[in-house]
Coordinates of C-alpha atoms in Angstrom, one line a residue:
X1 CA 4.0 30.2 24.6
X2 CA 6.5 27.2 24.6
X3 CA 9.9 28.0 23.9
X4 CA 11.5 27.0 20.6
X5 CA 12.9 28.7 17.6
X6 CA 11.5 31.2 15.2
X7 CA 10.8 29.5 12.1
X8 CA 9.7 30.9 8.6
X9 CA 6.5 29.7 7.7
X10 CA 8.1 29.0 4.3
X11 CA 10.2 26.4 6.1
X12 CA 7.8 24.8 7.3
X13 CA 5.4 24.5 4.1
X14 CA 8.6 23.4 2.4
X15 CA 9.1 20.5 4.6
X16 CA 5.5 19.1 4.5
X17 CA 4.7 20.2 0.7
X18 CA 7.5 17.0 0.1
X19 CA 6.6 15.1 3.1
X20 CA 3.2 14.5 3.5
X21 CA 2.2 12.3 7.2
X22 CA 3.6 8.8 7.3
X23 CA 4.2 8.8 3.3
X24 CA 7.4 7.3 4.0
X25 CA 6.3 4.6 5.8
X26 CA 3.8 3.6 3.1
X27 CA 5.2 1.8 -0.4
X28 CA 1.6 2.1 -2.3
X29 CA 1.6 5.5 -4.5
X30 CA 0.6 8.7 -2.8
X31 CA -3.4 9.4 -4.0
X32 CA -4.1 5.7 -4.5
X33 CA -6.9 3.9 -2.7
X34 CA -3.7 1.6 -1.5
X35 CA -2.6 4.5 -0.3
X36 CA -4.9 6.0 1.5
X37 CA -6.1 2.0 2.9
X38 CA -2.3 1.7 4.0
X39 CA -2.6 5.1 5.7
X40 CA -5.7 4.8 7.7
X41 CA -4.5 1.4 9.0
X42 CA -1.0 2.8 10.7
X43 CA -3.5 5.8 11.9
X44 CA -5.6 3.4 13.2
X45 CA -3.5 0.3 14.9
X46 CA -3.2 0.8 18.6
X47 CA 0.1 2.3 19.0
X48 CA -1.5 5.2 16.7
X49 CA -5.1 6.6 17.3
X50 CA -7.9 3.4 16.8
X51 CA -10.9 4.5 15.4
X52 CA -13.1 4.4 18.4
X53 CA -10.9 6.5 20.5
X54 CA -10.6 8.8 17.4
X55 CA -14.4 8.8 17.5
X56 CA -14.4 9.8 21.0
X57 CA -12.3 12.7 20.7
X58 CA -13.8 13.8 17.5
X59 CA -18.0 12.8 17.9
X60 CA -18.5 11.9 14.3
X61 CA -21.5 9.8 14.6
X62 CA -23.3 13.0 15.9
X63 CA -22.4 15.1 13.3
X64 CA -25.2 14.8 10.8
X65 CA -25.9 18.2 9.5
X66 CA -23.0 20.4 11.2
X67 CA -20.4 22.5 9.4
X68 CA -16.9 21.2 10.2
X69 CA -13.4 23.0 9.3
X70 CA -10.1 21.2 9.8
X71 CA -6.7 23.3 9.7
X72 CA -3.9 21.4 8.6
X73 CA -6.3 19.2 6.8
X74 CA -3.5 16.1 5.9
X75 CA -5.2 13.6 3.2
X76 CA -8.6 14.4 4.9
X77 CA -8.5 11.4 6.9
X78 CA -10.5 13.3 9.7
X79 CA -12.9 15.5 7.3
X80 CA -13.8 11.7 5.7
X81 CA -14.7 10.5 8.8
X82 CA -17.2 14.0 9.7
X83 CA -18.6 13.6 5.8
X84 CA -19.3 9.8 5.6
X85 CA -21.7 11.0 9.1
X86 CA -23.3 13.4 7.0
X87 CA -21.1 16.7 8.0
X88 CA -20.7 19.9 5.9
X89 CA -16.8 19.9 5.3
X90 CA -13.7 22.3 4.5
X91 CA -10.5 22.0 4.9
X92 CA -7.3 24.0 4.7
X93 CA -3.8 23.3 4.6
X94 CA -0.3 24.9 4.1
X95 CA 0.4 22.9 1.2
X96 CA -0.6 21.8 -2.7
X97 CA -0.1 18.1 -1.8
X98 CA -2.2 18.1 1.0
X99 CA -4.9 19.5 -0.5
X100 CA -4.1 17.7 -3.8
X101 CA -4.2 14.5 -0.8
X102 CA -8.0 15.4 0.5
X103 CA -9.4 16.0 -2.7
X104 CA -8.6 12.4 -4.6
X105 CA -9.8 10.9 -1.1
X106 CA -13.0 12.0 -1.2
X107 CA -13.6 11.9 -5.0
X108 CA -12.3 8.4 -4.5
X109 CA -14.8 7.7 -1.6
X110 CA -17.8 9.8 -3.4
X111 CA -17.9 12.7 -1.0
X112 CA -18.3 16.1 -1.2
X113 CA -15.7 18.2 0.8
X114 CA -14.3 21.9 -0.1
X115 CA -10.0 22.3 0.0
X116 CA -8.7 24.8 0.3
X117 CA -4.6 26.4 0.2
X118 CA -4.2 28.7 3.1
X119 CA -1.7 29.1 5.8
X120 CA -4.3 29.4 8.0
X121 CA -3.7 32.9 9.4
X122 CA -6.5 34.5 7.2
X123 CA -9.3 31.9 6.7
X124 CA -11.5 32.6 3.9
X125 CA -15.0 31.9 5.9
X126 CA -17.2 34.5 7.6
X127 CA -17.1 34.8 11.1
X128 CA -19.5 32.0 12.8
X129 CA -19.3 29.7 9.7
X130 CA -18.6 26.5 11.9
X131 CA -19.9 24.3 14.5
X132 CA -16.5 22.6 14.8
X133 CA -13.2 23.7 13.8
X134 CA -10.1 20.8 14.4
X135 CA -6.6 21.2 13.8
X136 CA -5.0 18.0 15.0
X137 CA -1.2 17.7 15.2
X138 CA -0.5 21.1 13.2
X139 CA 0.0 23.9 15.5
X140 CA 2.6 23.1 17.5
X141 CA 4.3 23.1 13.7
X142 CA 4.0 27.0 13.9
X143 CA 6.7 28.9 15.8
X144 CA 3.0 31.6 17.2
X145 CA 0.1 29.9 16.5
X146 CA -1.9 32.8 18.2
X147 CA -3.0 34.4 15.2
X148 CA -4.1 31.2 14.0
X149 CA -6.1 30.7 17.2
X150 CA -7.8 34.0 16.8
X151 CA -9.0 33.2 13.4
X152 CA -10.8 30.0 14.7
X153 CA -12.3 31.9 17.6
X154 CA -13.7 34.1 14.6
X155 CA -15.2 31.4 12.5
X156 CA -16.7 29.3 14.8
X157 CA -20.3 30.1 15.9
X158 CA -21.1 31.3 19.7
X159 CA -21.0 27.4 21.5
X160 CA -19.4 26.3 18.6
X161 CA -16.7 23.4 19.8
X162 CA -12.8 23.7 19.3
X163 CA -10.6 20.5 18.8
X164 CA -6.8 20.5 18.8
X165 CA -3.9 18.4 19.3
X166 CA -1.1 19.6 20.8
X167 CA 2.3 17.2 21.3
X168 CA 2.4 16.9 25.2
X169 CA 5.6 18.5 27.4
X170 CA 5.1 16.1 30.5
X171 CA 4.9 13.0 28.0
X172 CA 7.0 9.6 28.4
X173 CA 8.3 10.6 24.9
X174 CA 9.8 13.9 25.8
X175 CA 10.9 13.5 29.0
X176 CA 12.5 10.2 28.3
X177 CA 12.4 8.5 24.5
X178 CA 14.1 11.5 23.0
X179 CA 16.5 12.1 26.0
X180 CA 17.3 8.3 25.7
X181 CA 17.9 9.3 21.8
X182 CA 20.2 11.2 21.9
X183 CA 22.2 9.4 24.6
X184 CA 22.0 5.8 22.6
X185 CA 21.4 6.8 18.9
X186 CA 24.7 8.3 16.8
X187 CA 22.1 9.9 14.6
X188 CA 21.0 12.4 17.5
X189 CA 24.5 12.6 19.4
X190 CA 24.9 16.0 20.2
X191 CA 21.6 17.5 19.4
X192 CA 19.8 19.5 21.8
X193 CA 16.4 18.4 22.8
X194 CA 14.5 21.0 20.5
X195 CA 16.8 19.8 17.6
X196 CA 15.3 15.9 18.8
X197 CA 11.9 17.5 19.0
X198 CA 12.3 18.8 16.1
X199 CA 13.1 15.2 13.8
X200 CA 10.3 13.5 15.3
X201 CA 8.7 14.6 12.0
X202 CA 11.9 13.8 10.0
X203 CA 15.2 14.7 9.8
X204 CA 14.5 18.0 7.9
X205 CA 11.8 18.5 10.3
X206 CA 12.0 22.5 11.0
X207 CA 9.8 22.8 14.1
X208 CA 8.1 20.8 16.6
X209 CA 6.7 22.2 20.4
X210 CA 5.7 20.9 23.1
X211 CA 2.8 22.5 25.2
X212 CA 2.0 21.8 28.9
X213 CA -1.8 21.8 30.2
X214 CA -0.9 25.6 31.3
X215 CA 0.5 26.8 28.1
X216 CA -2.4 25.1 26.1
X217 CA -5.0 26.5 28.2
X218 CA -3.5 30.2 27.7
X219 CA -3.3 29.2 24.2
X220 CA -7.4 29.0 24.1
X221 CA -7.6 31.3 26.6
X222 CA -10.8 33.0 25.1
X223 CA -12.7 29.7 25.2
X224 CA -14.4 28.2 27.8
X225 CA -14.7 24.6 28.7
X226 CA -11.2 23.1 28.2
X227 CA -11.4 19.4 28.4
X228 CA -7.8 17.6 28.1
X229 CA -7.7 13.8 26.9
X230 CA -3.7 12.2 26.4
X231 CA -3.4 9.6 23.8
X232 CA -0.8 7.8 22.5
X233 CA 1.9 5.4 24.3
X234 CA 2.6 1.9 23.3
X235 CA 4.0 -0.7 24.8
X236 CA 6.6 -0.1 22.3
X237 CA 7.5 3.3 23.6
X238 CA 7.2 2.6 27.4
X239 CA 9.2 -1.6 27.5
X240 CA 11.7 0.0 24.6
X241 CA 13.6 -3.7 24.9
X242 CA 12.1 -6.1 22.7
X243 CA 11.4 -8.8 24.8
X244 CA 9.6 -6.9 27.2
X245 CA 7.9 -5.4 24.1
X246 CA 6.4 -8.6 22.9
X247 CA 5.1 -9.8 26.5
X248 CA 3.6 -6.7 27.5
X249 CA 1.6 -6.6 23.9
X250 CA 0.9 -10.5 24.2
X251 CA -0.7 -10.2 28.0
X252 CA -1.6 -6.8 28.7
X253 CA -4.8 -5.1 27.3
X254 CA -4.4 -2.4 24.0
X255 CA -1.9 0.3 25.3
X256 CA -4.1 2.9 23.8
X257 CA -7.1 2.1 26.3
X258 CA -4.5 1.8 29.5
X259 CA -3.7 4.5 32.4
X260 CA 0.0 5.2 30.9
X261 CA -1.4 6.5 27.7
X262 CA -4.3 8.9 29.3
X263 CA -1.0 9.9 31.9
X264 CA 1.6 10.3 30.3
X265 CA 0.7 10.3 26.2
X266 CA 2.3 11.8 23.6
X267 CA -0.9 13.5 22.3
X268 CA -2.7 16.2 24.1
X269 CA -5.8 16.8 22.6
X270 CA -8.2 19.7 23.7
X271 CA -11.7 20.1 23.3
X272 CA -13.2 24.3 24.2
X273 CA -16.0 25.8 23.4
X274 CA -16.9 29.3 22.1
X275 CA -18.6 31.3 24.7
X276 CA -22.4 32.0 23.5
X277 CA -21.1 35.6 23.9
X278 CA -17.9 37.4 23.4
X279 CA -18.5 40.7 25.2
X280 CA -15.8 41.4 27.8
X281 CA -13.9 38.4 26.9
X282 CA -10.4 40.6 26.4

C-alpha cells in the first residue's frame, strides 16, 4: 500500500457529499441538463479524458447486453455512456449528491440505471453479478481500499473484467507540478507533498494517493491480466509558461494522443480480469 494518512471514511464522504467533481468549475445549477452538458465537455476536452480515448479504456460500444457496476459512481457520466450502448447498469457511491447526480442524468437522458448509497465495503449484489465493475478516480480517495477490492473480486463473474483508475506516483504532476507548487505558490508554502496531494481535489480535500505500477498490481493481486494505460498530461501541465503553452497547443498534435501522456500521465488506469477459477488463488 502507498503511504499516506489514515483517514475516517466520514471525512472523506463529508468532503465529496458538498463537493461533487468539477462543480466548481461549472456556473449552470447542479442536476440541470446545463449542468451535466458543461460537465461532460471539461471531462471531455483534451487536457481531460476525450471521448474516444474514454471509449478505449472503457469498450462501451461492445457492451450491449452486459451487467456493469461502477463504484464511486460521480453524476453517472460513465454508467450513461455503458447504458446509451445497451448495458445493464448500477452504481454506488459514498454520497446522497452523487447518487441524487446519476439519477436526474439518466431520467433526464431516458435511461434506466439503479443508484445506490454505499461505501462500497459491503456491496449489495450477489457474488458474480457483473461482467464489468469500474471505479475510476475513487480509490486512491480511501486510506485501504483492500476491502473494497475484495468486494469487487466477489461480484464480478469468473472472466469478468476489472477497470480502475488509480492517480500515478511516477507522473509529471507529482514528481514535478506539485513540487513546483509548493515552491512558487503562497497557497502551498510549507505543505508537505501528501498535504499538496492531498488539495488537488480542493483545499478541504482529506486524502489523495498515489500508486506505482507495483503497488497497483499488488492491489489486484488476485486478478489476472493487468493491462496499464496513462492518460492525462497537457501541454498545459508539461510548457507551464504561457507562451510555450499556446505554441505547443497551436502546432503540436492533442496532448492526450502524444508519448508524454501514455509516459508520464497523471492517470493510471488498469484493466484485470477475474480468473475463470478462484481455487488456490490465496
Amino acid at each position: 500500500m502507498p503511504e499516506g494518512s489514515t483517514v475516517e471514511i466520514e471525512r472523506v464522504k463529508a468532503f465529496w457529499e458538498q463537493n461533487p467533481v468539477a462543480a466548481s468549475a461549472i456556473p449552470a445549477e447542479l442536476g440541470t441538463a446545463a449542468y451535466f452538458r458543461a460537465f461532460d465537455a471539461l471531462r471531455e476536452a483534451d487536457n481531460c479524458e476525450p471521448y474516444a480515448l474514454s471509449e478505449a479504456i472503457h469498450g462501451y460500444s461492445s457492451a450491449d447486453g452486459l451487467r456493469v457496476l461502477d463504484i464511486g459512481c460521480g453524476n453517472g457520466y460513465v454508467l450513461y455512456q455503458y447504458a446509451r450502448h445497451g448495458a445493464s447498469v448500477a452504481g454506488v457511491d459514498l454520497t446522497k449528491t452523487a447518487v441524487d447526480l446519476s439519477r436526474k442524468r439518466f431520467e433526464l437522458g431516458g435511461l434506466k440505471g439503479e443508484f445506490l448509497q454505499v461505501d462500497g465495503k459491503k456491496l449489495p449484489f450477489p457474488d458474480g453479478h457483473f461482467d464489468i465493475v469500474c471505479s475510476m478516480g475513487v480509490l486512491h480517495h480511501v486510506s485501504d481500499p483492500r476491502p473494497m477490492v475484495e468486494e469487487i473480486f466477489r461480484v464480478l463473474r469468473p472472466g469478468g473484467r476489472l477497470i480502475v483508475m488509480l492517480y500515478y506516483r511516477h507522473s509529471w504532476k507529482n514528481l514535478v507540478l506539485l513540487r513546483l507548487r509548493r515552491l512558487v505558490d503562497p497557497h502551498y508554502r510549507g505543505k508537505t507533498q501528501q498535504e499538496t496531494l492531498n488539495m488537488n481535489d480542493g483545499d478541504a480535500c482529506p486524502l489523495a494517493l498515489v500508486y506505482s505500477r507495483r503497488e497497483a498490481a499488488a492491489l489486484f493481486s488476485r486478478f489476472s491480466q493487468l493491462e496499464f494505460m496513462l492518460t492525462q498530461l497537457s501541454w498545459r501541465q508539461l510548457f507551464i509558461l504561457p507562451p510555450l503553452i499556446k505554441l505547443a497547443e497551436r502546432v503540436l498534435p492533442p496532448s492526450s494522443t502524444c508519448w508524454p501522456s501514455r509516459v508520464l500521465g497523471w492517470n493510471l488506469n488498469i484493466k484485470a480480469v477475474k480468473p475463470p477459477t478462484t481455487q488456490g488463488v490465496f
